[in-house]
mmCIF file of C-alpha atoms and ligand atoms in Angstrom:
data_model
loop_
_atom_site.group_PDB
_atom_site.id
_atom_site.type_symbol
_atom_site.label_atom_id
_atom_site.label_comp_id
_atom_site.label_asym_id
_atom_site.label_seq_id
_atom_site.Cartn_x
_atom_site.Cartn_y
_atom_site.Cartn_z
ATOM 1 C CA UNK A 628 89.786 52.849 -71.394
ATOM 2 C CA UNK A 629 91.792 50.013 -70.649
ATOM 3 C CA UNK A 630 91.726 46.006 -71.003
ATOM 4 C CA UNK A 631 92.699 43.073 -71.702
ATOM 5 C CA UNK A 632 92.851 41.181 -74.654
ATOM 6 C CA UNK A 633 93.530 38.621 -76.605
ATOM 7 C CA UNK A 634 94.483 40.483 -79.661
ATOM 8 C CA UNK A 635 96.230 37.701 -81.996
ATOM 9 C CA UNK A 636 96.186 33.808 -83.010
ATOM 10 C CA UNK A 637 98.653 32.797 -80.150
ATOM 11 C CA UNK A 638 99.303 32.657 -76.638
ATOM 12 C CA UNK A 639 99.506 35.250 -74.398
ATOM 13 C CA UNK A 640 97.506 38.638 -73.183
ATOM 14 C CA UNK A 641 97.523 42.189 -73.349
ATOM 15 C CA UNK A 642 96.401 45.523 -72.026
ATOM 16 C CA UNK A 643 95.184 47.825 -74.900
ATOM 17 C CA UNK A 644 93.283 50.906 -74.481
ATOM 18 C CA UNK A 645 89.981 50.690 -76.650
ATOM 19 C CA UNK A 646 86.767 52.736 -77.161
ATOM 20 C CA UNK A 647 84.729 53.115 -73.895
ATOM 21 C CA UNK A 648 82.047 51.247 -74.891
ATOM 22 C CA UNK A 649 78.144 52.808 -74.816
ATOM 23 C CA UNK A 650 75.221 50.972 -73.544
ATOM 24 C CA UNK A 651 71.823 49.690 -75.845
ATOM 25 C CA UNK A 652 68.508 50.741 -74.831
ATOM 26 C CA UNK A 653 68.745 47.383 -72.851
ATOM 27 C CA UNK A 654 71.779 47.551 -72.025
ATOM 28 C CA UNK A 655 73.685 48.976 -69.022
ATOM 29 C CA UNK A 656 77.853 49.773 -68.817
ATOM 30 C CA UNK A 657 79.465 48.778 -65.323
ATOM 31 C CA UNK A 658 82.738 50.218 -63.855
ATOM 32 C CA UNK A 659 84.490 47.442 -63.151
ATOM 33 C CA UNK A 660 85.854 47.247 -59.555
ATOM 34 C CA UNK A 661 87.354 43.561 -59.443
ATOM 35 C CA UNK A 662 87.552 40.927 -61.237
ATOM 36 C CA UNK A 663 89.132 37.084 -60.661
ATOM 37 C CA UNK A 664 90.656 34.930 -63.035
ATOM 38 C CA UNK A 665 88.907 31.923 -64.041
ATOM 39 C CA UNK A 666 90.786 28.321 -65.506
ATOM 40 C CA UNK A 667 88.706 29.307 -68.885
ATOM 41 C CA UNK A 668 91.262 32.465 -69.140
ATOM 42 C CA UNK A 669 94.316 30.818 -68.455
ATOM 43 C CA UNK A 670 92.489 28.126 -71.685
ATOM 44 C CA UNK A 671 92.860 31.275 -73.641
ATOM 45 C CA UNK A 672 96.033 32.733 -72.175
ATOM 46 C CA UNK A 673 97.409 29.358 -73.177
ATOM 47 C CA UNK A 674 95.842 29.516 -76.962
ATOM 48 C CA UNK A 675 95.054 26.047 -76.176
ATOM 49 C CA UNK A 676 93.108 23.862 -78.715
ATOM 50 C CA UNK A 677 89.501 24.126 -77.061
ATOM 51 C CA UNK A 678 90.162 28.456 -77.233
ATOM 52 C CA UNK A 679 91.970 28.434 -81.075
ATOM 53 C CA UNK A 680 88.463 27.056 -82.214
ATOM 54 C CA UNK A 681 86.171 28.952 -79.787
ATOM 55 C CA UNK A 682 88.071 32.832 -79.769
ATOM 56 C CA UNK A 683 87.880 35.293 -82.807
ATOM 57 C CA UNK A 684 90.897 38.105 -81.613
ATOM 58 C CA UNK A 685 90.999 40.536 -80.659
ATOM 59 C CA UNK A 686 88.735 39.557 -77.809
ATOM 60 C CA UNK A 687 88.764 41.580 -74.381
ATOM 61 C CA UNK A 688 88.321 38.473 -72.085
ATOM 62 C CA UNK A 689 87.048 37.535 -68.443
ATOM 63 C CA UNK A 690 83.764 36.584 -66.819
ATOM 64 C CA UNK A 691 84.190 37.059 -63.248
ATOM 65 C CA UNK A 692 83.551 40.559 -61.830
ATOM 66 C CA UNK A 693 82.033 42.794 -60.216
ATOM 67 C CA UNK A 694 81.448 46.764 -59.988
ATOM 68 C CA UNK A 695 79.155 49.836 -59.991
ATOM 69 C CA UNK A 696 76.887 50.737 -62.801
ATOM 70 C CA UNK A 697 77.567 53.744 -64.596
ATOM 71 C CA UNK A 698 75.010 54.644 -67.300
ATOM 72 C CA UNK A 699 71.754 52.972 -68.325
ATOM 73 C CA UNK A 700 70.306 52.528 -71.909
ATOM 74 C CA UNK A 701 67.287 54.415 -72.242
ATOM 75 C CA UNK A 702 64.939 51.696 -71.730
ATOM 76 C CA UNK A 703 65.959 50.724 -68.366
ATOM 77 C CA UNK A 704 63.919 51.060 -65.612
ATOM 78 C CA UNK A 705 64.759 48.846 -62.778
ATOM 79 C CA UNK A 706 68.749 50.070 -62.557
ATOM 80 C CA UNK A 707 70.457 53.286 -61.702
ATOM 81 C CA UNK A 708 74.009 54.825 -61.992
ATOM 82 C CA UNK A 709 75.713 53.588 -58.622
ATOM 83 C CA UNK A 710 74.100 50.606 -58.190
ATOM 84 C CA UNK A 711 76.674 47.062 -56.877
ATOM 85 C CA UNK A 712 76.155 44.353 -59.277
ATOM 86 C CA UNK A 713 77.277 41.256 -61.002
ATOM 87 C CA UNK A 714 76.015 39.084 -63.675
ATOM 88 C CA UNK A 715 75.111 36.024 -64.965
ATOM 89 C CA UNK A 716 77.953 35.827 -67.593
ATOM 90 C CA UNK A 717 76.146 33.667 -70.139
ATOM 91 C CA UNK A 718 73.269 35.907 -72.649
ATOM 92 C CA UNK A 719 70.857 33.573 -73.712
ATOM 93 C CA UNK A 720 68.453 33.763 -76.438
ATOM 94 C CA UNK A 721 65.607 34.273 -75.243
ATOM 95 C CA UNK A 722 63.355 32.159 -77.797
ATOM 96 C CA UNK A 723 64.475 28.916 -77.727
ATOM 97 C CA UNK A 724 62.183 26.385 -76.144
ATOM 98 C CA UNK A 725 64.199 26.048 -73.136
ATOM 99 C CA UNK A 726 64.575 29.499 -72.771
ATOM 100 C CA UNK A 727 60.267 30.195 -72.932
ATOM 101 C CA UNK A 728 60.007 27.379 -70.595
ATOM 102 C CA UNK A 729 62.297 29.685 -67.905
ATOM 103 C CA UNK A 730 64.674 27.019 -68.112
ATOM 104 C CA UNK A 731 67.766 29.747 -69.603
ATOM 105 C CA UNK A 732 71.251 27.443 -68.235
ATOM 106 C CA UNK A 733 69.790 24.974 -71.082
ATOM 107 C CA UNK A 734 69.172 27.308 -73.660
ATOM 108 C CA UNK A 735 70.752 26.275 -77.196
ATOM 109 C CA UNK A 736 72.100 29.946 -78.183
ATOM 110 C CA UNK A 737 74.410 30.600 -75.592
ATOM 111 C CA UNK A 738 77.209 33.276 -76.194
ATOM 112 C CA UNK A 739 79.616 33.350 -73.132
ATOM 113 C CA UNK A 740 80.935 36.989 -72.216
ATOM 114 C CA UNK A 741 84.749 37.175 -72.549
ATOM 115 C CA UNK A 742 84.870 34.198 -74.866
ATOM 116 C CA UNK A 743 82.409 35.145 -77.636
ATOM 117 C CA UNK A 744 81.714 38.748 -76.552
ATOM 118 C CA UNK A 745 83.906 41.659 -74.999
ATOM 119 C CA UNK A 746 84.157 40.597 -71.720
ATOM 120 C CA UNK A 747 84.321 42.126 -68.125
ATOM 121 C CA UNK A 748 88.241 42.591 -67.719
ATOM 122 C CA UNK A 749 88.077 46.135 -68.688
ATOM 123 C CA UNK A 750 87.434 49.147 -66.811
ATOM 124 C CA UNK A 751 84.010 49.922 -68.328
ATOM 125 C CA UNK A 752 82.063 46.826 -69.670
ATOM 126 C CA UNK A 753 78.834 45.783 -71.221
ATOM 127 C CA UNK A 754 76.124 43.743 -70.187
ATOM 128 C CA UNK A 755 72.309 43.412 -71.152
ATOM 129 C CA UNK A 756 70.293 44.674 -67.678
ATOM 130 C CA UNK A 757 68.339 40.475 -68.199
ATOM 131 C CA UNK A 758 71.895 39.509 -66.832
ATOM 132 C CA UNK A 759 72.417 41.754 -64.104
ATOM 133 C CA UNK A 760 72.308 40.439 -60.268
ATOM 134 C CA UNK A 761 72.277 43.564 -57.620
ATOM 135 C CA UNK A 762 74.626 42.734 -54.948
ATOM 136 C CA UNK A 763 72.915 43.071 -51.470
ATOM 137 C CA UNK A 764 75.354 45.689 -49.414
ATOM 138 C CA UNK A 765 76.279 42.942 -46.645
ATOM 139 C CA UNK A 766 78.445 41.226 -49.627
ATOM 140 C CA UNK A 767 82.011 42.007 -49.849
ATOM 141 C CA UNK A 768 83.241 43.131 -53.437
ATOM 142 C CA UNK A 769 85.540 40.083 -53.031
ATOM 143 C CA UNK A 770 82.615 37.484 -52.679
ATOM 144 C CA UNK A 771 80.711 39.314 -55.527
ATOM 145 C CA UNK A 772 83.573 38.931 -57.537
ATOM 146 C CA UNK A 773 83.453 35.072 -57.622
ATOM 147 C CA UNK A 774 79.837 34.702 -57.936
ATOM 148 C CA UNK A 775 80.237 33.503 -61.053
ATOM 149 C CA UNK A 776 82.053 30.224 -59.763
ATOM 150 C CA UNK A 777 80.434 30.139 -56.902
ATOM 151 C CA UNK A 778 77.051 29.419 -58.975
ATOM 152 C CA UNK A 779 79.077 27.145 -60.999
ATOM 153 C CA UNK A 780 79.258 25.022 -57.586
ATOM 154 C CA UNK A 781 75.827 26.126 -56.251
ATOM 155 C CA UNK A 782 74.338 24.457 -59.378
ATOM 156 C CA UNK A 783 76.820 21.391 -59.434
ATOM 157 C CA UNK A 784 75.903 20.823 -55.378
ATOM 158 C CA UNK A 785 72.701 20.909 -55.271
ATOM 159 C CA UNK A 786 72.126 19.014 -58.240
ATOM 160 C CA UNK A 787 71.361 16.481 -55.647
ATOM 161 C CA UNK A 788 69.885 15.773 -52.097
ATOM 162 C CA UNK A 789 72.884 15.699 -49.953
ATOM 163 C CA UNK A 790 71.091 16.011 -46.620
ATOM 164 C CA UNK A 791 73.025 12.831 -44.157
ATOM 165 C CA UNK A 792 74.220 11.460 -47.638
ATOM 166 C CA UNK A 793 78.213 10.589 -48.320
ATOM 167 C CA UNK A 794 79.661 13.223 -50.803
ATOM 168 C CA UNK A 795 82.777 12.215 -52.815
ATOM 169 C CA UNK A 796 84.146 15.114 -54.532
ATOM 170 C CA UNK A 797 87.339 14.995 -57.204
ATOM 171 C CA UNK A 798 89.078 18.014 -57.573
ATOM 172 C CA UNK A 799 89.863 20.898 -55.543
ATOM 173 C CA UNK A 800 90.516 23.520 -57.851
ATOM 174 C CA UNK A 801 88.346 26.527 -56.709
ATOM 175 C CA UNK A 802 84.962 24.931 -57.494
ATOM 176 C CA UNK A 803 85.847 22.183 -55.885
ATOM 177 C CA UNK A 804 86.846 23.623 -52.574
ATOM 178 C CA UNK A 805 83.434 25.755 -53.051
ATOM 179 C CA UNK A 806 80.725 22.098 -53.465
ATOM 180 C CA UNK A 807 82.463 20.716 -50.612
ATOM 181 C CA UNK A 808 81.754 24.046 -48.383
ATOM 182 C CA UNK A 809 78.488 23.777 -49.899
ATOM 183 C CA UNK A 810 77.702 19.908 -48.974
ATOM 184 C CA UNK A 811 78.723 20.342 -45.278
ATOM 185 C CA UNK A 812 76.883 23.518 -45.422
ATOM 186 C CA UNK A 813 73.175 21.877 -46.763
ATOM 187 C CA UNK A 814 74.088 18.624 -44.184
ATOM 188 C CA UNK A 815 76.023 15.922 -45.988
ATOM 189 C CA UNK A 816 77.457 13.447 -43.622
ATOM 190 C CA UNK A 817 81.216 12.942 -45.043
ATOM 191 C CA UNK A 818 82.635 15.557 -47.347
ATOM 192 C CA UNK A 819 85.583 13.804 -49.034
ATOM 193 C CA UNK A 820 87.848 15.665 -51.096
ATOM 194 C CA UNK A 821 90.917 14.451 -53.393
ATOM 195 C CA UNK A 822 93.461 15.916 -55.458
ATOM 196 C CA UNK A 823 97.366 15.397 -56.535
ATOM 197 C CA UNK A 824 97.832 19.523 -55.310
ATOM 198 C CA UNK A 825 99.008 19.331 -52.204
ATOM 199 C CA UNK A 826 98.978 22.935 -52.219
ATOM 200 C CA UNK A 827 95.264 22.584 -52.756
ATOM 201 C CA UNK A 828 94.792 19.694 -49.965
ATOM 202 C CA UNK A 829 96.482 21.718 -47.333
ATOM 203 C CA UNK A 830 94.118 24.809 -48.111
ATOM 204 C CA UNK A 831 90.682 22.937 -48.828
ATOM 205 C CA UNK A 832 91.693 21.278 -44.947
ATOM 206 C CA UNK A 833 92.133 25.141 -43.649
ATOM 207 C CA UNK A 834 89.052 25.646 -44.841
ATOM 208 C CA UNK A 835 87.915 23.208 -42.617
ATOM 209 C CA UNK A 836 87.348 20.311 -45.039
ATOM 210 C CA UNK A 837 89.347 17.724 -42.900
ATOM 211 C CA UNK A 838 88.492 14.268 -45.415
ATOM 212 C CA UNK A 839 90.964 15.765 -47.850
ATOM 213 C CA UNK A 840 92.673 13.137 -49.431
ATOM 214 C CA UNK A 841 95.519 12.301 -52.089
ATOM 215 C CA UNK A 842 93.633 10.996 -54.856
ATOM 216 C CA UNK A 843 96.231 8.213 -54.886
ATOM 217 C CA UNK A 844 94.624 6.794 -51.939
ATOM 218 C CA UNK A 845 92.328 3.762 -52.231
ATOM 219 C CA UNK A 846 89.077 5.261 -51.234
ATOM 220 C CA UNK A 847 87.295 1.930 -50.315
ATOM 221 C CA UNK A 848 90.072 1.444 -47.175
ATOM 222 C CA UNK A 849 88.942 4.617 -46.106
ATOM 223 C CA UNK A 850 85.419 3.937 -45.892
ATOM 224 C CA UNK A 851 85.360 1.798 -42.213
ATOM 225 C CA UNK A 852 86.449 5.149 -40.773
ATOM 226 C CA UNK A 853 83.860 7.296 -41.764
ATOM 227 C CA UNK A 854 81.032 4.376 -40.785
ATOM 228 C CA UNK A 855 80.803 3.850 -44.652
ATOM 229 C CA UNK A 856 80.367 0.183 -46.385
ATOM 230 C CA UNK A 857 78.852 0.449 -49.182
ATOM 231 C CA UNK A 858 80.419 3.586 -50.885
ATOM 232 C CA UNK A 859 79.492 6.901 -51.766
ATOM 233 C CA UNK A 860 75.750 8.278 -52.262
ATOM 234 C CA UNK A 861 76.621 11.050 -54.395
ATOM 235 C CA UNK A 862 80.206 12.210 -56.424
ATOM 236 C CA UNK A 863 81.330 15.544 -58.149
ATOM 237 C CA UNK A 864 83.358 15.228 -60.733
ATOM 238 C CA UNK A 865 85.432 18.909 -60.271
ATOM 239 C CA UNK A 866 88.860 18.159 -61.634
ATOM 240 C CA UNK A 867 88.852 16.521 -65.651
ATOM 241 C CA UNK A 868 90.801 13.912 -64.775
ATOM 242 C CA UNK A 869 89.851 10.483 -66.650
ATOM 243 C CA UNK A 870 91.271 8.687 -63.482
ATOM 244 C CA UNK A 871 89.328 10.947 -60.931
ATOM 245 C CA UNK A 872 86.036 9.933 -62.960
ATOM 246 C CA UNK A 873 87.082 5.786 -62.714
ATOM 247 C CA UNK A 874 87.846 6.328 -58.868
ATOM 248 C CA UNK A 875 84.371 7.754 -58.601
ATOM 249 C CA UNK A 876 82.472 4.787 -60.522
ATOM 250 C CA UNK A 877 84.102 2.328 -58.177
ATOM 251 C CA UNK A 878 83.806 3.773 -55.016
ATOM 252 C CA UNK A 879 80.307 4.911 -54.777
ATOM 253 C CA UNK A 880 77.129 2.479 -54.361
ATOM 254 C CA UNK A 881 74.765 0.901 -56.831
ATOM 255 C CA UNK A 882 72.055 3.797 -57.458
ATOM 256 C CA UNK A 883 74.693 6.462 -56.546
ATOM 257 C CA UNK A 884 74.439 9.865 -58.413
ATOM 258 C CA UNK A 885 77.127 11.708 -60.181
ATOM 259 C CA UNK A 886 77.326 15.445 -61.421
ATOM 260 C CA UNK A 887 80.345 15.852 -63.947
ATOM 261 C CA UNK A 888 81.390 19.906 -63.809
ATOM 262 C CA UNK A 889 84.862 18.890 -64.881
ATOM 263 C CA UNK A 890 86.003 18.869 -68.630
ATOM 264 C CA UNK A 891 87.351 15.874 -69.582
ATOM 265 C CA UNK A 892 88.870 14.694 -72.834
ATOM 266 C CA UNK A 893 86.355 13.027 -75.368
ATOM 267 C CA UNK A 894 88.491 9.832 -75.363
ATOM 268 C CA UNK A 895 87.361 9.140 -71.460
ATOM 269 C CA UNK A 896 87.222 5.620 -70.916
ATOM 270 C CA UNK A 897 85.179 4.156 -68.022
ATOM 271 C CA UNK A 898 82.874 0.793 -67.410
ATOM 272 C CA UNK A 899 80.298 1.296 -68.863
ATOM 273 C CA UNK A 900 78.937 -1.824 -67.248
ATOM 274 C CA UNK A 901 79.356 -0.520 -63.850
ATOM 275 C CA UNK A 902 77.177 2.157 -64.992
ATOM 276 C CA UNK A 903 74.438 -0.403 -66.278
ATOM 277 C CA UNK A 904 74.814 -2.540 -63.629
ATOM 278 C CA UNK A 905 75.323 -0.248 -60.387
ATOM 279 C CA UNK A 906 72.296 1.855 -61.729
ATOM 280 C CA UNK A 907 74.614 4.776 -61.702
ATOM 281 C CA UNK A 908 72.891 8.281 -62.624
ATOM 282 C CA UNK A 909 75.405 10.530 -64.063
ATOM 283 C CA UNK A 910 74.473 14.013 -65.169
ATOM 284 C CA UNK A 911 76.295 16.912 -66.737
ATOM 285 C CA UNK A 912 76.891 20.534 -65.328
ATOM 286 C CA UNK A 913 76.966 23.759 -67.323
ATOM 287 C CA UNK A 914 76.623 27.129 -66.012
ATOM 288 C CA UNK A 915 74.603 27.897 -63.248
ATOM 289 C CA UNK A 916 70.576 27.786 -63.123
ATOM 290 C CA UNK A 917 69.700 31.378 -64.223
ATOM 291 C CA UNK A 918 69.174 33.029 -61.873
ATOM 292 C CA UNK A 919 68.210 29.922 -59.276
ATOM 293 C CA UNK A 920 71.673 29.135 -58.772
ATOM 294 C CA UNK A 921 72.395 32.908 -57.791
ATOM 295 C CA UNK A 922 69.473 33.007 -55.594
ATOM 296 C CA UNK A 923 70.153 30.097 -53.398
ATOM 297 C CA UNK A 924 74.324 31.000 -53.389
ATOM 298 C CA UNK A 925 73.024 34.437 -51.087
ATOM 299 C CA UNK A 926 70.843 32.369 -48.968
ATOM 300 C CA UNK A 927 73.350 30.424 -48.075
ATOM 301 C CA UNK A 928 76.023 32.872 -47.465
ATOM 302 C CA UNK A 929 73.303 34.690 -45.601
ATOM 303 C CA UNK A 930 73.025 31.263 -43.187
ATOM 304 C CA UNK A 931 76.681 31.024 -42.812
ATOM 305 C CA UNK A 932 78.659 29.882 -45.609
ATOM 306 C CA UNK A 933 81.711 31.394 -45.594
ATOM 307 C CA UNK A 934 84.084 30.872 -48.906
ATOM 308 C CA UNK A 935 86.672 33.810 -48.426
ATOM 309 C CA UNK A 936 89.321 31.129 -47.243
ATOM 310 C CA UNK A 937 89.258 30.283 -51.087
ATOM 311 C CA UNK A 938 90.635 33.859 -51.952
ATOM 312 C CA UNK A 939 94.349 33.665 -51.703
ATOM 313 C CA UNK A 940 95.604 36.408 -54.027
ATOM 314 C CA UNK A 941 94.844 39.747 -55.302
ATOM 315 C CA UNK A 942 96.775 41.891 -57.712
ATOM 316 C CA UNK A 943 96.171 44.721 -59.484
ATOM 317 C CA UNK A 944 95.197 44.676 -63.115
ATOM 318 C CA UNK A 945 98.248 46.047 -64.651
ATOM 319 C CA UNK A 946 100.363 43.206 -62.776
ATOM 320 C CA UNK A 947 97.718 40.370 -64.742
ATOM 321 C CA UNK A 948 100.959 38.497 -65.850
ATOM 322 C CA UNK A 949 101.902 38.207 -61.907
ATOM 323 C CA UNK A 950 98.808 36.778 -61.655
ATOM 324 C CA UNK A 951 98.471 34.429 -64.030
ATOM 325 C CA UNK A 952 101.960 33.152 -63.401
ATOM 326 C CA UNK A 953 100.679 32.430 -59.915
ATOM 327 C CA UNK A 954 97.783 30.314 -60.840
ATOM 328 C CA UNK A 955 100.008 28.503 -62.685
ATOM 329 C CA UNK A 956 102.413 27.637 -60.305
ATOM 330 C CA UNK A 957 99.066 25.600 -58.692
ATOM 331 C CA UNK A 958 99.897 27.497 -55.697
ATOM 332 C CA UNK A 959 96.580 29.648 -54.769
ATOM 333 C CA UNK A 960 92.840 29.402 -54.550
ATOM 334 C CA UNK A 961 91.060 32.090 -56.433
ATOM 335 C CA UNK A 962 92.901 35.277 -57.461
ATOM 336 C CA UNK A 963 91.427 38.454 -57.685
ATOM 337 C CA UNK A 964 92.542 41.658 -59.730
ATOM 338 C CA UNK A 965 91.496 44.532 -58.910
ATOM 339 C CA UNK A 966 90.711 47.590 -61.093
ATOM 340 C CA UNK A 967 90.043 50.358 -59.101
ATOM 341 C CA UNK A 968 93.364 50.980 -56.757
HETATM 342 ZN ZN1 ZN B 306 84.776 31.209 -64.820
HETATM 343 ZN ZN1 ZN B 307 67.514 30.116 -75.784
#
């Protein structure tokens, strides 16, 4: 079969043909049907820093996909050849205190598919059946296909009540785009959005987001014209920006809450004493809430969120390069590659 990999110590991808791969008794293989490219494969396209340290090549990549199963292992009863799925693209380890308590996003043996094991962008891949999330048939294969972020979001957005509350959120790379979807969605009052993409602006205002903003702009004059004073209730920190993170601590109000999905570099410097003395409650993102996160992201598409706006491209998986390129060029929301046609 085919896929692609990162097969040496520097930058750049390939497509190799490799061993079909066979399934555990726990196990089940998946023909892949699509898959979408995610900012953590462009980390190791790049051979960046954070992905020379993290990826032992050759390594067949990606985390975002979706497709049909195609065998079962021999211990698996609640699957069956043909079946739509995704997954939940981090395997946990089961014994960990976290992980008995049912709490698996916080589990402390984590192993990410496509970064420390053979991952989906192939055209047969592997998954344990634990991971596994059936697509109901009213979901598109391009909406299964970005579960994965869409959890990301799911988790990030409703790390907080947002019901009638302000929501500032930095960063409209595809996560991005999806929280603030989300907020309006659960009943936030203003949805604010910034970014220096105007690419990005223009789309995340198609999509109906209309407090899309520059993140050059001075937040607090903006505030009298949404009926705000005081500042922001609640901020999402989607973009990894140091200076997205500052503009955050000032302009939201003393007890405000923060959710930091965004990486950002360990030399980050904010006040520290407007976190003491604004009360400010800041917590970190990882993952999505297995399998919470998934659960609530198809109740709310069922009750009319809508997120295919966000999917501007799809190639096939030969043309990957095309693809990438265009992600690059900051000039698309998600981008899909498909598999099958
Ligand atoms: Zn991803
Ligand atoms: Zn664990």
């Amino acid at each position: 079969m085919k896929a692609i990999v990162k097969n040496s110590s520097s930058p750049g991808l390939s497509i190799q043909e490799i061993e079909n791969p066979k399934p555990g008794p726990l196990e089940v293989i998946v023909k892949i049907q699509k898959t979408s490219i995610c900012g953590t494969d462009i980390h190791i396209y790049d051979w960046d820093d954070w992905s020379s340290k993290t990826i032992n090549p050759p390594m067949q990549i990606g985390h975002e996909w979706t497709g049909v199963i195609d065998s079962v292992g021999s211990e698996i009863k609640k699957y069956q050849p043909g079946d739509r799925v995704s997954g939940e693209g981090h395997i946990v380890c089961g014994e960990c205190r976290n992980c008995k308590a049912g709490k698996r996003h916080l589990c402390i043996d984590q192993h990410g598919i496509g970064v420390h094991l053979p991952g989906a962008f192939a055209e047969y891949f592997k998954i344990p059946a634990t991971n596994l999330f059936k697509v109901p048939d009213w979901i598109s294969d391009n909406i299964a296909t970005i579960f994965d972020p869409l959890g990301n979001a799911v988790h990030a957005t409703l790390s907080y009540d947002l019901v009638g509350e302000d929501v500032l959120i930095t960063g409209a790379g595809p996560i991005g785009m999806m929280s603030a979807l989300i907020a309006k969605h659960v009943g936030a009052r203003n949805v604010v959005v910034t970014d220096i993409n105007e690419y990005r602006l223009d789309l995340c205002r198609e999509l109906g987001i209309i407090h899309t903003y520059h993140a050059k702009n001075d937040l607090r004059e903006l505030m009298p014209s949404l009926k705000m004073s005081e500042g922001f209730d609640v901020a999402l920190e989607m973009s990894g920006s140091p200076d997205a993170l500052n503009n955050i601590i000032s302009s939201v109000k003393n007890g405000a809450k923060i959710a930091l999905l965004g990486i950002l570099p360990d030399d980050t410097k904010i006040s520290w004493n407007d976190v003491i003395f604004k009360d400010l409650f800041i917590k970190g993102i990882y993952g999505r809430e297995i399998f919470e996160s998934w659960y609530k992201m198809i109740s709310m598409l069922d009750s009319g969120l809508s997120v295919d706006g966000l999917i501007t491209h799809e190639f096939h998986y030969e043309n990957f390069e095309e693809a990438i390129a265009v992600i690059k060029s900051g000039q698309s929301g998600k981008v899909i590659l498909n598999w099958e046609k």
